[in-house]
Coordinates of C-alpha atoms and ligand atoms in Angstrom, one line a residue:
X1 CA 162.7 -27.7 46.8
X2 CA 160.4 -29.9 47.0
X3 CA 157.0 -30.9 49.5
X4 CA 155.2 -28.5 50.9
X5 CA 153.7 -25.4 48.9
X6 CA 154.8 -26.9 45.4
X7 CA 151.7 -27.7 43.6
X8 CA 152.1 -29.3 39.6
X9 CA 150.9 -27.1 36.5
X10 CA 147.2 -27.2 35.3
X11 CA 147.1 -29.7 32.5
X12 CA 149.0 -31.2 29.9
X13 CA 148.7 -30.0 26.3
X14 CA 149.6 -31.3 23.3
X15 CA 152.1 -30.4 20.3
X16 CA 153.4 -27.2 22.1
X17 CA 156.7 -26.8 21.4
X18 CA 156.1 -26.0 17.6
X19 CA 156.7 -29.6 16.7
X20 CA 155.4 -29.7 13.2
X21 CA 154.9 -32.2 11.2
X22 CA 156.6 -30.4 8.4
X23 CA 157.4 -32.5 5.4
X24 CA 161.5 -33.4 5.4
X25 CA 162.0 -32.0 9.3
X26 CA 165.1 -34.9 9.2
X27 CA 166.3 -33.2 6.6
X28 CA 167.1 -29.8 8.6
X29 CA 169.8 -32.2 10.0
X30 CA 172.8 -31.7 7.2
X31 CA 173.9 -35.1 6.5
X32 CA 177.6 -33.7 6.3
X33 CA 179.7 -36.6 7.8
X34 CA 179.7 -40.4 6.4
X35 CA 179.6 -43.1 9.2
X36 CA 179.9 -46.9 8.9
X37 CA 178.5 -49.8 11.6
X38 CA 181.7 -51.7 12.4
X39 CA 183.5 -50.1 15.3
X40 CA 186.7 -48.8 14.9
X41 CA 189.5 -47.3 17.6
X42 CA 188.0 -43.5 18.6
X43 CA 188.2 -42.5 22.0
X44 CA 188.2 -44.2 25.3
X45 CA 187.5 -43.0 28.9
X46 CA 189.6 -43.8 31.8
X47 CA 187.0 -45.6 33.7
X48 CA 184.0 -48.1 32.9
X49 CA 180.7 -46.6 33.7
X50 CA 179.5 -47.9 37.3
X51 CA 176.2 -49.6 36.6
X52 CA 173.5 -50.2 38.9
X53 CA 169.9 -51.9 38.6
X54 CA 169.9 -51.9 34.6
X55 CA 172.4 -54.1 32.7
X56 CA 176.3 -53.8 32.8
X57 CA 178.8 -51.5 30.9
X58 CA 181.2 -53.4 29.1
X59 CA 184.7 -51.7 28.5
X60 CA 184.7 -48.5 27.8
X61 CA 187.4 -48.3 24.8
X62 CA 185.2 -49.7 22.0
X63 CA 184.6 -46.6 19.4
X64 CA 181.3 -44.8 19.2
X65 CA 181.7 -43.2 16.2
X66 CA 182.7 -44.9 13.0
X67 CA 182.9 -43.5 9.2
X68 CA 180.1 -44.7 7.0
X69 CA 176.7 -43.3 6.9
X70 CA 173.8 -46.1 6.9
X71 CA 171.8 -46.7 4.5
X72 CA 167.3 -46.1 4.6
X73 CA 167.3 -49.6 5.6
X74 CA 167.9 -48.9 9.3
X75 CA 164.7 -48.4 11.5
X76 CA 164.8 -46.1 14.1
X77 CA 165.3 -47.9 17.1
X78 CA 162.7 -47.9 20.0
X79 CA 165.1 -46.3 22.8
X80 CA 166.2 -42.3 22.7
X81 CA 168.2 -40.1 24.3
X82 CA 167.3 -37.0 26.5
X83 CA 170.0 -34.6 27.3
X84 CA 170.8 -32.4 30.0
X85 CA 172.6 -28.9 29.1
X86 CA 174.4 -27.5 31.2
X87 CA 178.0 -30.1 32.5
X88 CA 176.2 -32.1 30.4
X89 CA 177.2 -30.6 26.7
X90 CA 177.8 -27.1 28.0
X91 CA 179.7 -25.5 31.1
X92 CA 177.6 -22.4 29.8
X93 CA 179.5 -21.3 26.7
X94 CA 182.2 -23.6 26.6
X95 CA 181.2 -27.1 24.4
X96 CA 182.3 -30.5 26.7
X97 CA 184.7 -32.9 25.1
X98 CA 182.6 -35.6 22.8
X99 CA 179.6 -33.5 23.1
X100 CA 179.4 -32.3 19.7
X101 CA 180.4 -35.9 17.6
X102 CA 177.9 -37.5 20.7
X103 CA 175.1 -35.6 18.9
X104 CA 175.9 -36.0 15.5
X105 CA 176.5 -39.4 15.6
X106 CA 172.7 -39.7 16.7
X107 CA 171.8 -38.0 14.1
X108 CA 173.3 -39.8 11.1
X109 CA 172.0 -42.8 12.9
X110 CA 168.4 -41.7 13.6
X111 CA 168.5 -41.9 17.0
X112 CA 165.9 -39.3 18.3
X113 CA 166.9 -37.3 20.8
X114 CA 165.8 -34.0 22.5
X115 CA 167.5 -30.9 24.7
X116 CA 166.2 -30.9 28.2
X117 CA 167.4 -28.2 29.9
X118 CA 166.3 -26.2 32.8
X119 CA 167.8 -23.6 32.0
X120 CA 165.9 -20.3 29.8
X121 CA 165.7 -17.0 29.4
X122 CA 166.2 -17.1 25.7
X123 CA 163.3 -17.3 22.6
X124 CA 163.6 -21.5 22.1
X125 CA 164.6 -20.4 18.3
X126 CA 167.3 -18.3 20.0
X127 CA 168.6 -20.2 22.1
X128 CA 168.4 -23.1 19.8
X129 CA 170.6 -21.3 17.3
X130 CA 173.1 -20.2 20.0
X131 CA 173.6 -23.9 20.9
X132 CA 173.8 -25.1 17.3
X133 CA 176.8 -22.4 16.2
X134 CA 178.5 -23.1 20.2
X135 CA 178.3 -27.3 19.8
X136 CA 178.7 -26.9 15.7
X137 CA 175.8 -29.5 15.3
X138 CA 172.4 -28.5 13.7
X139 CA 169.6 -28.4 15.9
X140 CA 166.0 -27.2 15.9
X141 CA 163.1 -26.5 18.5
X142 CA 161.4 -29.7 17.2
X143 CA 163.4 -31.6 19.9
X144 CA 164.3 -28.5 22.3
X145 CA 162.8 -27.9 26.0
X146 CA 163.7 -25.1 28.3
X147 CA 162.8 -24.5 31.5
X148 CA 159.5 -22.2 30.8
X149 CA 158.4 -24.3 27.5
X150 CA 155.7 -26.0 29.0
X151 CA 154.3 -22.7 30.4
X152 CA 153.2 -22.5 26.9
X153 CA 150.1 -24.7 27.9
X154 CA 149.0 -22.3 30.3
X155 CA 148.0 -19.6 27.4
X156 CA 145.0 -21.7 26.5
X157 CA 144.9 -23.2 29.8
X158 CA 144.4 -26.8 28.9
X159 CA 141.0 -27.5 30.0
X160 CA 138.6 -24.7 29.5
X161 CA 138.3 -21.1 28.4
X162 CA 138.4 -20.1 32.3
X163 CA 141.9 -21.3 32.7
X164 CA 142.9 -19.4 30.2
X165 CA 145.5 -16.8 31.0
X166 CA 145.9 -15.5 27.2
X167 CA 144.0 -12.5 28.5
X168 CA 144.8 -12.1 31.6
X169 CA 147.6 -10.2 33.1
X170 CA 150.5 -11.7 34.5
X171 CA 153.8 -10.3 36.1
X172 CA 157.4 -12.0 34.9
X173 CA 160.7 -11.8 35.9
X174 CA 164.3 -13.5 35.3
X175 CA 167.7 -12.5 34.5
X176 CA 166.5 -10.1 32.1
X177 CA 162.7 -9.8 32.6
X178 CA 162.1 -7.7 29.1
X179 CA 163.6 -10.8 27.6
X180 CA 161.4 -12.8 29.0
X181 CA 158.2 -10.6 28.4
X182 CA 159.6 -11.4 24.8
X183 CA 159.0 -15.1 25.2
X184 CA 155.9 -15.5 27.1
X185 CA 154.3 -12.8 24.3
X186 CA 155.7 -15.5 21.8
X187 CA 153.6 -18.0 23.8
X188 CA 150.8 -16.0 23.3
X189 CA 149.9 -14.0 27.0
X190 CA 148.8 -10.7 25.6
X191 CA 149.4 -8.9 28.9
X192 CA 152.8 -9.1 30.2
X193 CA 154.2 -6.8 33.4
X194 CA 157.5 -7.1 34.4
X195 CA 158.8 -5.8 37.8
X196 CA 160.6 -2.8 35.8
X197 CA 157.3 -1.0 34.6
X198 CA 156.0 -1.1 38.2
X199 CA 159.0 0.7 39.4
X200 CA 159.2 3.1 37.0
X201 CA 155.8 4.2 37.0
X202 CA 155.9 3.9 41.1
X203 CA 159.2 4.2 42.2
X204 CA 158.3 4.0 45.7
X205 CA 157.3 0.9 45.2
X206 CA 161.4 -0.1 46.0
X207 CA 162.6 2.9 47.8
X208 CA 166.6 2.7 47.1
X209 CA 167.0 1.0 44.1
X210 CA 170.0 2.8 41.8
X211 CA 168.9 0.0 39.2
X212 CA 165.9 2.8 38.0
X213 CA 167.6 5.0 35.1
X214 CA 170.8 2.3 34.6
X215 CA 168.7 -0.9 33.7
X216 CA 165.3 -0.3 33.9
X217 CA 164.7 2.7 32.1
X218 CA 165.3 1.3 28.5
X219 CA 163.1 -2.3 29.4
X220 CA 160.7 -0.7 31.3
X221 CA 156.7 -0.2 29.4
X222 CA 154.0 1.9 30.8
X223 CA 151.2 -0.1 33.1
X224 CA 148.4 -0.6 31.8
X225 CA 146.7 0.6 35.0
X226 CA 148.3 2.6 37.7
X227 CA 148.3 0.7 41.1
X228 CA 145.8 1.2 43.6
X229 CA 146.8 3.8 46.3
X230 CA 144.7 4.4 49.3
X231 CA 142.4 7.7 49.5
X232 CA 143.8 7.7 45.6
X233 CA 140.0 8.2 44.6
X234 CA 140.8 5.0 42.2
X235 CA 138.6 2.4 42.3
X236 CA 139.7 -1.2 42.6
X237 CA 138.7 -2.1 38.9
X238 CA 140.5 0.6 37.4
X239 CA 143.9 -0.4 39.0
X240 CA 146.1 -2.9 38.5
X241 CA 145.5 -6.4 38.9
X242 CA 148.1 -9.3 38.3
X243 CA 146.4 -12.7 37.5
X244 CA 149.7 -14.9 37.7
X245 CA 153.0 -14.4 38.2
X246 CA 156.2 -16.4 36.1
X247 CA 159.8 -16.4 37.1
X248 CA 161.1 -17.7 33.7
X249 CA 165.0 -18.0 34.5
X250 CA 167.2 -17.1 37.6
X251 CA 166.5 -13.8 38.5
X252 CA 169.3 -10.9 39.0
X253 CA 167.4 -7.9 41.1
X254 CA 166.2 -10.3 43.7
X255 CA 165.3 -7.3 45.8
X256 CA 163.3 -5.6 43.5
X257 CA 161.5 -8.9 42.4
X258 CA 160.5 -10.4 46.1
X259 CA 159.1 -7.0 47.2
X260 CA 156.9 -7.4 44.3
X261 CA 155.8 -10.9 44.5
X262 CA 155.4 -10.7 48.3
X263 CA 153.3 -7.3 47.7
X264 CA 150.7 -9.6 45.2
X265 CA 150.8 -12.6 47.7
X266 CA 149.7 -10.3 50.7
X267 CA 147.7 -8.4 48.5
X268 CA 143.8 -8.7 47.9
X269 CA 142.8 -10.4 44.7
X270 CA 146.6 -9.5 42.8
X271 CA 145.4 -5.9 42.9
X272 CA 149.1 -4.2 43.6
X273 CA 149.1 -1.7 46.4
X274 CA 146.4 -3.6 48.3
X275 CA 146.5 -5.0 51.6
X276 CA 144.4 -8.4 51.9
X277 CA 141.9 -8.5 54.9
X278 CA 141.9 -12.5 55.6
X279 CA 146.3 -11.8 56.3
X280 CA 146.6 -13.2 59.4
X281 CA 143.5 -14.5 60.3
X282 CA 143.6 -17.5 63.1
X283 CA 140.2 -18.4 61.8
X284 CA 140.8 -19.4 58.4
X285 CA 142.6 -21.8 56.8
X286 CA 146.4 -21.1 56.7
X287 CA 145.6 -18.2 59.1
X288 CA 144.3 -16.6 56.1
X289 CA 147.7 -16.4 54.2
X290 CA 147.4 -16.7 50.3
X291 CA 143.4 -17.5 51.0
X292 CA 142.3 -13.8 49.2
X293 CA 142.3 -14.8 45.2
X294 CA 146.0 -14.0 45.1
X295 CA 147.9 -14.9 41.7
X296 CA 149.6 -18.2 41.4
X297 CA 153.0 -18.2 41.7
X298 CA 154.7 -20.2 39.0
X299 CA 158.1 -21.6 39.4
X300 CA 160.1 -23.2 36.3
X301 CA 163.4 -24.9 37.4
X302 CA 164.2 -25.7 41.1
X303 CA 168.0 -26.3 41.0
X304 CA 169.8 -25.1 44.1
X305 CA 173.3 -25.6 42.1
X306 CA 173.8 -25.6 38.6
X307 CA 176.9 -26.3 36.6
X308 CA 178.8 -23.1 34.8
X309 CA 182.6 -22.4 33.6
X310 CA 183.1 -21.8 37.4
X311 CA 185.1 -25.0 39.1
X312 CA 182.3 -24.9 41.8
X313 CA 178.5 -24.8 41.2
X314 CA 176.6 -21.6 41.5
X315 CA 173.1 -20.8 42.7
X316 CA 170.4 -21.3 40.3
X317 CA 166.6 -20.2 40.1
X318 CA 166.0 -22.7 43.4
X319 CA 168.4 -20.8 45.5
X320 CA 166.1 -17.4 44.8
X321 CA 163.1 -19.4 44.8
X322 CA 164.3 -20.9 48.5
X323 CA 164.8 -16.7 49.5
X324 CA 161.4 -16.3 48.6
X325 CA 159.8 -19.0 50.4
X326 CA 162.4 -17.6 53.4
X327 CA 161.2 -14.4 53.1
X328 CA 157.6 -15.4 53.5
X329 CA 158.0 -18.1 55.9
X330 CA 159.3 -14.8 58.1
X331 CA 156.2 -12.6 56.9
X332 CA 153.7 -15.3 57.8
X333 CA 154.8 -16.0 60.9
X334 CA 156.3 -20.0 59.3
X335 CA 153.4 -20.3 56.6
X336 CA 155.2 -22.6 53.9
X337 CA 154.6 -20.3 50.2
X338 CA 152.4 -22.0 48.1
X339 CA 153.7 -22.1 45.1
X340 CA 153.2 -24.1 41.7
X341 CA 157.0 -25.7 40.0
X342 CA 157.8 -27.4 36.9
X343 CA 160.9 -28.1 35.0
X344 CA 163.2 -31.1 36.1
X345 CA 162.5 -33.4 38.5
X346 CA 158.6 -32.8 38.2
X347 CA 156.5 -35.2 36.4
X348 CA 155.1 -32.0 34.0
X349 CA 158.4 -31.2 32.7
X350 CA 158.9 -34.9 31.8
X351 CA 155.1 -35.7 30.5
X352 CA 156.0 -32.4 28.4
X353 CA 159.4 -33.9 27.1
X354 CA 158.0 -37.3 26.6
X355 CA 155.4 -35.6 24.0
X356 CA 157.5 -33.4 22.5
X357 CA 160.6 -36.6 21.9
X358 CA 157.4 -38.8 20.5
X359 CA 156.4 -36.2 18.4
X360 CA 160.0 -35.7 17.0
X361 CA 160.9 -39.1 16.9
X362 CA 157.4 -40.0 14.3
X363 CA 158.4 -36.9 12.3
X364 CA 162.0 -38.9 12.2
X365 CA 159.9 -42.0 11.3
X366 CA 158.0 -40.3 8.9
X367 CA 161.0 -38.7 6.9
X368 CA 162.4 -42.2 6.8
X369 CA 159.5 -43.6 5.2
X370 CA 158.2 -45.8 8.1
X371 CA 155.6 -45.1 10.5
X372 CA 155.1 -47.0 13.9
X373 CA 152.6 -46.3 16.3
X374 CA 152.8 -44.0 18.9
X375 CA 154.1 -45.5 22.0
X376 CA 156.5 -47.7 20.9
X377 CA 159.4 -46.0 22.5
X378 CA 160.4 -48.1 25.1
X379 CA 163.3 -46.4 26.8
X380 CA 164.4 -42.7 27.4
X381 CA 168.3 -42.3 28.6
X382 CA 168.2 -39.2 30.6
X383 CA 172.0 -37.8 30.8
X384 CA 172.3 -35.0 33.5
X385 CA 175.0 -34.0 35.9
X386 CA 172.2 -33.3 38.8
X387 CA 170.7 -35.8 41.1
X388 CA 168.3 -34.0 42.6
X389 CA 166.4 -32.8 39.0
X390 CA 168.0 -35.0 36.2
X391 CA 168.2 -38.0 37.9
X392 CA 165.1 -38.0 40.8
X393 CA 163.1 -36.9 37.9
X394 CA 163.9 -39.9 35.5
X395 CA 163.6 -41.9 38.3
X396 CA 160.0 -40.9 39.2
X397 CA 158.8 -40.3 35.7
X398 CA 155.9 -42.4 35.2
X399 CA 155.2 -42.9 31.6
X400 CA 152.1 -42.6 30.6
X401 CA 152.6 -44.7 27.2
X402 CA 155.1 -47.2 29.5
X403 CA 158.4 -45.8 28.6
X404 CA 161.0 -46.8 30.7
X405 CA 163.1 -43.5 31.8
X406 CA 166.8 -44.7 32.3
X407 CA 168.9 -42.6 34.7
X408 CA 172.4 -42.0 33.7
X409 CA 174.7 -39.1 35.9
X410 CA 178.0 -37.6 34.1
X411 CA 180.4 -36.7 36.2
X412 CA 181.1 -33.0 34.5
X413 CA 178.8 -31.2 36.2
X414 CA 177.1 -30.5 39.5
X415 CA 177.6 -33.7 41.0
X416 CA 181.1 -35.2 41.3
X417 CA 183.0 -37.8 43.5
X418 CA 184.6 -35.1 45.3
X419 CA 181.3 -32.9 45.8
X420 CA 178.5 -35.0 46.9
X421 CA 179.9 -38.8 46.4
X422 CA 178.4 -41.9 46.2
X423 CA 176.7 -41.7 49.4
X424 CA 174.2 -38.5 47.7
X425 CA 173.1 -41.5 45.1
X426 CA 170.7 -43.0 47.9
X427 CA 166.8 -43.6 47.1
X428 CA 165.8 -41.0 44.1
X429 CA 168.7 -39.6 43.7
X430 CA 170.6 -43.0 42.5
X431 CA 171.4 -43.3 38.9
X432 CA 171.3 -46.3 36.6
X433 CA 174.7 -45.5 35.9
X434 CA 177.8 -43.2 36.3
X435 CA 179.9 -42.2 33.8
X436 CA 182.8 -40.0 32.7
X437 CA 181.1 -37.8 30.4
X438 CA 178.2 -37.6 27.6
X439 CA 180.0 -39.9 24.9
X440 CA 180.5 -42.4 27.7
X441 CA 176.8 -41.8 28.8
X442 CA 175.7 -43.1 25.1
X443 CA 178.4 -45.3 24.4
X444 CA 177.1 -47.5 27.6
X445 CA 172.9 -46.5 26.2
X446 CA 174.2 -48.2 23.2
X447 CA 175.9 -51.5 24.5
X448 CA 173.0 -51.8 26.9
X449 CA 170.1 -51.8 24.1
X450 CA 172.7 -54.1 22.3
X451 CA 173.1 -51.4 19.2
X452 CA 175.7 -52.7 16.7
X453 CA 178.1 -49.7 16.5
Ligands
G3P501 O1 169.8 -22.4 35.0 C1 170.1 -23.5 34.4 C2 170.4 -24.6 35.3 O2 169.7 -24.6 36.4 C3 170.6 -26.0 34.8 O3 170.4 -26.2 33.5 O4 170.7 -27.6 31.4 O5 171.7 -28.3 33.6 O6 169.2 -28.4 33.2 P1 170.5 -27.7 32.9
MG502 MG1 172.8 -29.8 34.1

């Protein structure tokens, strides 16, 4: 989904995903297990990781975990880890084998690493906790991104009162759209819509929806202000306007939610009922399509497929995002949407994980007693199961502070021999490495930055 229409997100803020400094944050992480350094016989994978561009995988059967825990005297090294979720650790519920013991061993060894998911729909706390009980590892927000995290910025707006959409009123939507008024509100927007309150004060709005009384009714809130209606004797400023509009996760009525997003993109100024006068006008730019102060449309994850507990991938929020750049394509006459998209591959979501892993790592730094400069992380392993987000975006992450983002692709996910092959892995798309699974994903990080396991 990428090209044309997909603009990046306003600017880059700092410290936004609640990663404080607060005294002892390494110590959230239970020290429950003992390890040692000298490798002992754990668990091998049936195949050595197939490595390309960066360094070689040696055989695959030396151990990864071993039984003592190190003492202070081990400095954090300069490489991390950033992990994918989804046929990464998870096939949605359902932990993947070495997942769990993957993470932990990080931990008792201080090797920073941080959730990078693009997946959402949950409170980061929430979902947080979710994954902690399902994976049986501790885990915090500290080093957690979802998909809509970096939204987060957009409350202050980054560069300027004016950008600021804290007041403002924006419409969102996802697989449960209440939920996610919940987590933009705990981002800060003040004035959150969500397509159910528009339907339930106007049901006309989306004549033949049976969704009204059975899902709506008990997520629905009143609108602030009732939406303009012709010969209504209702000015414009007393009716409804929608400054921006936020799909958060993969939608479920995606009915309900295009007719409102394509009503605000042909309407004038995001006031909801309107009808925007510069609509198909040959004389301006874009024959006058989104050209009327129409609301941004924000994206936050582009995956077509993503990996569940089904054998085969299933759509995810780039399959409803692709209907609604369809739909409009057919409204306009071929006009491309424009649209604004973050989460993986886009260089936002990656500038926001980078800050959010340096952040976490100097608190780990600091808990140990040492403190290094910023910008001494030199590389970031990215383990995903996607080439076109997880890998392409490692691939074309440009590090502002010159860390090196090293692409590795599991094969217990989305991608797989038999779906895609080796011939996908072209250009972007190819990976540093492939591997069997997570544990063989760090075990092969490991040998590479020569870490004596
Ligand atoms: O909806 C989530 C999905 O698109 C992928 O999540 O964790 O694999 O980035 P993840
Ligand atoms: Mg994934």
């Amino acid at each position: 989904m990428r090209g044309g229409g997909v603009r990046a997100l306003s600017a880059v803020a700092r410290g936004v995903t609640g990663a404080s400094s607060s005294p002892g944050a390494r110590s959230r992480w239970p020290v429950t297990r003992s390890t040692t350094a000298n490798p002992g016989a754990y668990l091998s994978s049936t195949r050595t990781p197939q490595a390309s561009g960066c360094g070689s995988a040696s055989s695959s059967a030396r151990a990864l975990y071993s039984t003592q825990r190190e003492t202070k005297s081990e400095t954090p090294p300069s490489f991390a880890f950033a992990f994918d979720i989804d046929g990464v650790l998870l096939h949605v519920a359902k932990p993947i084998p070495g997942a769990a013991k993957t993470l932990r061993y990080l931990q008792d060894h201080n090797i920073p690493f941080i959730l990078l998911t693009n997946g959402g729909g949950k409170l980061e706390a929430e979902r947080v906790k979710d994954l902690s009980s399902k994976l049986g590892v501790h885990l915090t927000t500290e080093n957690f991104v979802q998909s809509h995290t970096p939204f987060r910025q957009l409350v202050e707006g980054g560069d300027g009162e004016e950008n600021s959409l804290r007041d403002k009123t924006i419409l969102v939507t996802g697989a449960d759209a209440a939920k996610c008024r919940d987590i933009a509100e705990s981002y800060g927007f003040k004035n959150v819509i969500t397509p159910a309150d528009i339907l339930f004060a106007h049901p006309s709005v989306f004549p033949f929806d049976p969704l009204l009384e059975s899902v709506y009714a008990s997520t629905h809130r009143a609108l602030p202000k009732p939406i303009y209606a012709p010969g209504g004797g209702r000015s414009l400023t007393n009716s409804l306007k929608i400054d921006a509009m936020f799909v958060f996760n993969d939608p479920r009525d995606w009915a309900l939610d295009i007719q409102v997003i394509a009503d605000l993109l042909l309407s004038h100024a995001g006031y909801l009922g309107t009808y925007s006068s510069k609509n198909a006008d040959p004389s301006l730019p874009a024959c006058g399509w989104q050209q009327d102060g129409q609301p941004p449309l924000y994206f936050s994850n582009a995956d077509l497929f993503w990996s569940t507990g089904f054998h085969l991938p299933r759509f995810g929020q780039g399959a409803f995002q692709a209907a609604v750049a369809g739909v409009w394509r057919r409204i306009t006459g071929g006009h491309e949407l424009q649209r604004r998209a973050i989460g993986k591959p886009y260089g936002e979501t990656y500038r926001f994980a980078e800050l959010v892993l340096g952040a976490h790592r100097h608190e780990i730094l600091r808990t140990q007693g040492y403190h290094e400069p910023p910008g001494t992380l030199r590389s970031v392993y990215m383990v995903g199961d996607n080439p076109e987000s997880d890998i392409a975006g490692a691939n074309e992450y440009a590090s502002e502070v010159g860390t090196e983002w090293c692409s590795v692709l599991v094969r217990t996910g989305v991608w797989s021999p038999e779906r895609g092959g080796q011939e996908v892995l072209k250009g972007r798309l190819e990976p540093k490495v492939v591997v069997d699974d997570v544990e063989a994903a760090v075990r092969w990080a490991l040998e590479r930055e020569g870490w004596k396991m």
